[in-house]
Amino acid sequence: TTNYGNYSSNNDNAKKQKGDKAEQCVYNWLINRYGKSKVKWFAKESDTGHYDIRYEKEENKWVYVEVKTYSNNMFYLSKDEKKFAEKNKSKYEIFFVKISSDKKCENTQIYFEENIDFTDTTIFSLVPNKYEVYYKIKVQQNLGTNKLPNGNL
C-alpha cells in the first residue's frame, strides 16, 4: 500500500471493487429484464468508453448506462462522462447503486434516472472538485542554480 497524505492505493482498489460489483448487479438486473443477447457490459471489456453497459430497450434502440455507487446522495462524474451524457441525452441512463452490507446483488438497492439533464438544478447540483491549472512563470530574480540552500534539488 502506498500512502500520500490522505490518499492510499487501497482506496482505489476498494473503489474499483465496489464499482465492479455495482456494474455486475445492474448487468444482472438488465439481463433478467431484457435477456442476455440484448445487454452488453462494455466496461468489463474496455475502460475507454464513457459508459459502462448498453442494452437494447426496444428493437434497434440501444441505451447507454452509467453505473454509479453513491453515498449521501453524491457520486463522481468525469468531464468526459458528462459530455457523453449530454450528447446522448435521450438514450442515456444513470443507475445509482447502494451495495448491501452482505455484498449480494439481490439485497442491493438500485435506482435509475432517464433523460439526464445536468442543468436541471431540481435534480442535480454539479460541484467542481478538481482543477487543471496552467500558468506562466514570471521571472523576478535569477537564482543562478536550481539547488536549494541545503544542496538538495
C-alpha positions as a Python dict, from the first residue, in 0.01 Angstrom:
ca = {
    (1, 'T'): (0, 0, 0),
    (2, 'T'): (125, 345, -89),
    (3, 'N'): (10, 637, 124),
    (4, 'Y'): (37, 1001, 20),
    (5, 'G'): (-129, 1229, 275),
    (6, 'N'): (-495, 1122, 274),
    (7, 'Y'): (-451, 914, -41),
    (8, 'S'): (-397, 539, -32),
    (9, 'S'): (-375, 296, -326),
    (10, 'N'): (-604, 71, -120),
    (11, 'N'): (-873, 339, -165),
    (12, 'D'): (-853, 300, -543),
    (13, 'N'): (-869, -80, -517),
    (14, 'A'): (-1171, -66, -286),
    (15, 'K'): (-1349, 183, -515),
    (16, 'K'): (-1276, -34, -819),
    (17, 'Q'): (-1411, -347, -647),
    (18, 'K'): (-1722, -161, -533),
    (19, 'G'): (-1778, -19, -883),
    (20, 'D'): (-1731, -360, -1046),
    (21, 'K'): (-1983, -513, -804),
    (22, 'A'): (-2233, -235, -877),
    (23, 'E'): (-2193, -293, -1253),
    (24, 'Q'): (-2241, -668, -1201),
    (25, 'C'): (-2567, -606, -1012),
    (26, 'V'): (-2704, -372, -1281),
    (27, 'Y'): (-2591, -611, -1556),
    (28, 'N'): (-2775, -899, -1384),
    (29, 'W'): (-3088, -685, -1341),
    (30, 'L'): (-3086, -582, -1710),
    (31, 'I'): (-3033, -941, -1827),
    (32, 'N'): (-3328, -1056, -1616),
    (33, 'R'): (-3543, -786, -1771),
    (34, 'Y'): (-3426, -778, -2136),
    (35, 'G'): (-3233, -1102, -2195),
    (36, 'K'): (-2861, -1169, -2226),
    (37, 'S'): (-2846, -1111, -2603),
    (38, 'K'): (-2971, -752, -2555),
    (39, 'V'): (-2725, -647, -2283),
    (40, 'K'): (-2355, -568, -2337),
    (41, 'W'): (-2122, -499, -2043),
    (42, 'F'): (-1884, -263, -2221),
    (43, 'A'): (-1673, -159, -1919),
    (44, 'K'): (-1583, -521, -1843),
    (45, 'E'): (-1403, -545, -2177),
    (46, 'S'): (-1270, -190, -2213),
    (47, 'D'): (-1211, 108, -1988),
    (48, 'T'): (-1204, 353, -2279),
    (49, 'G'): (-1576, 428, -2312),
    (50, 'H'): (-1783, 685, -2134),
    (51, 'Y'): (-2049, 437, -2027),
    (52, 'D'): (-2049, 101, -1851),
    (53, 'I'): (-2329, -103, -2009),
    (54, 'R'): (-2559, -72, -2306),
    (55, 'Y'): (-2883, -254, -2368),
    (56, 'E'): (-3147, -280, -2638),
    (57, 'K'): (-3458, -133, -2477),
    (58, 'E'): (-3668, -160, -2791),
    (59, 'E'): (-3599, -301, -3137),
    (60, 'N'): (-3276, -133, -3258),
    (61, 'K'): (-3293, 127, -2978),
    (62, 'W'): (-2982, 97, -2763),
    (63, 'V'): (-2950, 278, -2432),
    (64, 'Y'): (-2618, 369, -2269),
    (65, 'V'): (-2590, 309, -1895),
    (66, 'E'): (-2353, 470, -1649),
    (67, 'V'): (-2341, 285, -1316),
    (68, 'K'): (-2263, 491, -1008),
    (69, 'T'): (-2226, 390, -648),
    (70, 'Y'): (-2325, 668, -416),
    (71, 'S'): (-2342, 779, -58),
    (72, 'N'): (-2510, 1085, 90),
    (73, 'N'): (-2681, 1139, -249),
    (74, 'M'): (-2344, 1217, -410),
    (75, 'F'): (-2143, 1046, -685),
    (76, 'Y'): (-1844, 1130, -901),
    (77, 'L'): (-1869, 1203, -1272),
    (78, 'S'): (-1580, 1269, -1508),
    (79, 'K'): (-1585, 1553, -1758),
    (80, 'D'): (-1596, 1300, -2044),
    (81, 'E'): (-1884, 1108, -1885),
    (82, 'K'): (-2077, 1433, -1852),
    (83, 'K'): (-2012, 1527, -2216),
    (84, 'F'): (-2120, 1181, -2332),
    (85, 'A'): (-2441, 1202, -2124),
    (86, 'E'): (-2525, 1545, -2269),
    (87, 'K'): (-2459, 1428, -2625),
    (88, 'N'): (-2672, 1114, -2582),
    (89, 'K'): (-2938, 1260, -2352),
    (90, 'S'): (-3238, 1073, -2496),
    (91, 'K'): (-3059, 737, -2485),
    (92, 'Y'): (-2859, 764, -2163),
    (93, 'E'): (-2942, 645, -1813),
    (94, 'I'): (-2763, 652, -1481),
    (95, 'F'): (-2815, 362, -1246),
    (96, 'F'): (-2750, 452, -883),
    (97, 'V'): (-2640, 157, -673),
    (98, 'K'): (-2606, 119, -297),
    (99, 'I'): (-2426, -211, -233),
    (100, 'S'): (-2574, -413, 53),
    (101, 'S'): (-2358, -495, 353),
    (102, 'D'): (-2358, -864, 253),
    (103, 'K'): (-2246, -757, -99),
    (104, 'K'): (-2519, -968, -264),
    (105, 'C'): (-2690, -819, -568),
    (106, 'E'): (-3033, -943, -460),
    (107, 'N'): (-3007, -726, -146),
    (108, 'T'): (-2863, -421, -323),
    (109, 'Q'): (-3066, -104, -385),
    (110, 'I'): (-3076, 9, -749),
    (111, 'Y'): (-3240, 328, -880),
    (112, 'F'): (-3218, 483, -1223),
    (113, 'E'): (-3270, 814, -1393),
    (114, 'E'): (-3359, 857, -1762),
    (115, 'N'): (-3320, 1157, -1994),
    (116, 'I'): (-3035, 1301, -1793),
    (117, 'D'): (-3020, 1678, -1787),
    (118, 'F'): (-2739, 1803, -1565),
    (119, 'T'): (-2869, 2159, -1598),
    (120, 'D'): (-3186, 2062, -1409),
    (121, 'T'): (-3099, 2200, -1067),
    (122, 'T'): (-3408, 2042, -910),
    (123, 'I'): (-3231, 1707, -953),
    (124, 'F'): (-2859, 1774, -994),
    (125, 'S'): (-2605, 2005, -840),
    (126, 'L'): (-2261, 1984, -1000),
    (127, 'V'): (-1966, 2094, -791),
    (128, 'P'): (-1616, 2110, -944),
    (129, 'N'): (-1372, 1926, -721),
    (130, 'K'): (-1056, 1931, -930),
    (131, 'Y'): (-888, 2199, -1136),
    (132, 'E'): (-623, 2179, -1404),
    (133, 'V'): (-415, 2493, -1368),
    (134, 'Y'): (-194, 2643, -1640),
    (135, 'Y'): (42, 2923, -1560),
    (136, 'K'): (336, 3125, -1688),
    (137, 'I'): (634, 3171, -1463),
    (138, 'K'): (712, 3534, -1411),
    (139, 'V'): (1087, 3562, -1367),
    (140, 'Q'): (1162, 3815, -1096),
    (141, 'Q'): (1509, 3709, -994),
    (142, 'N'): (1758, 3468, -1144),
    (143, 'L'): (1875, 3242, -863),
    (144, 'G'): (2162, 3111, -1076),
    (145, 'T'): (2123, 2742, -986),
    (146, 'N'): (1836, 2505, -931),
    (147, 'K'): (1972, 2385, -593),
    (148, 'L'): (1824, 2480, -264),
    (149, 'P'): (2048, 2622, 10),
    (150, 'N'): (2097, 2278, 168),
    (151, 'G'): (2222, 2137, -166),
    (152, 'N'): (1908, 1933, -247),
    (153, 'L'): (1709, 1974, -564),
}
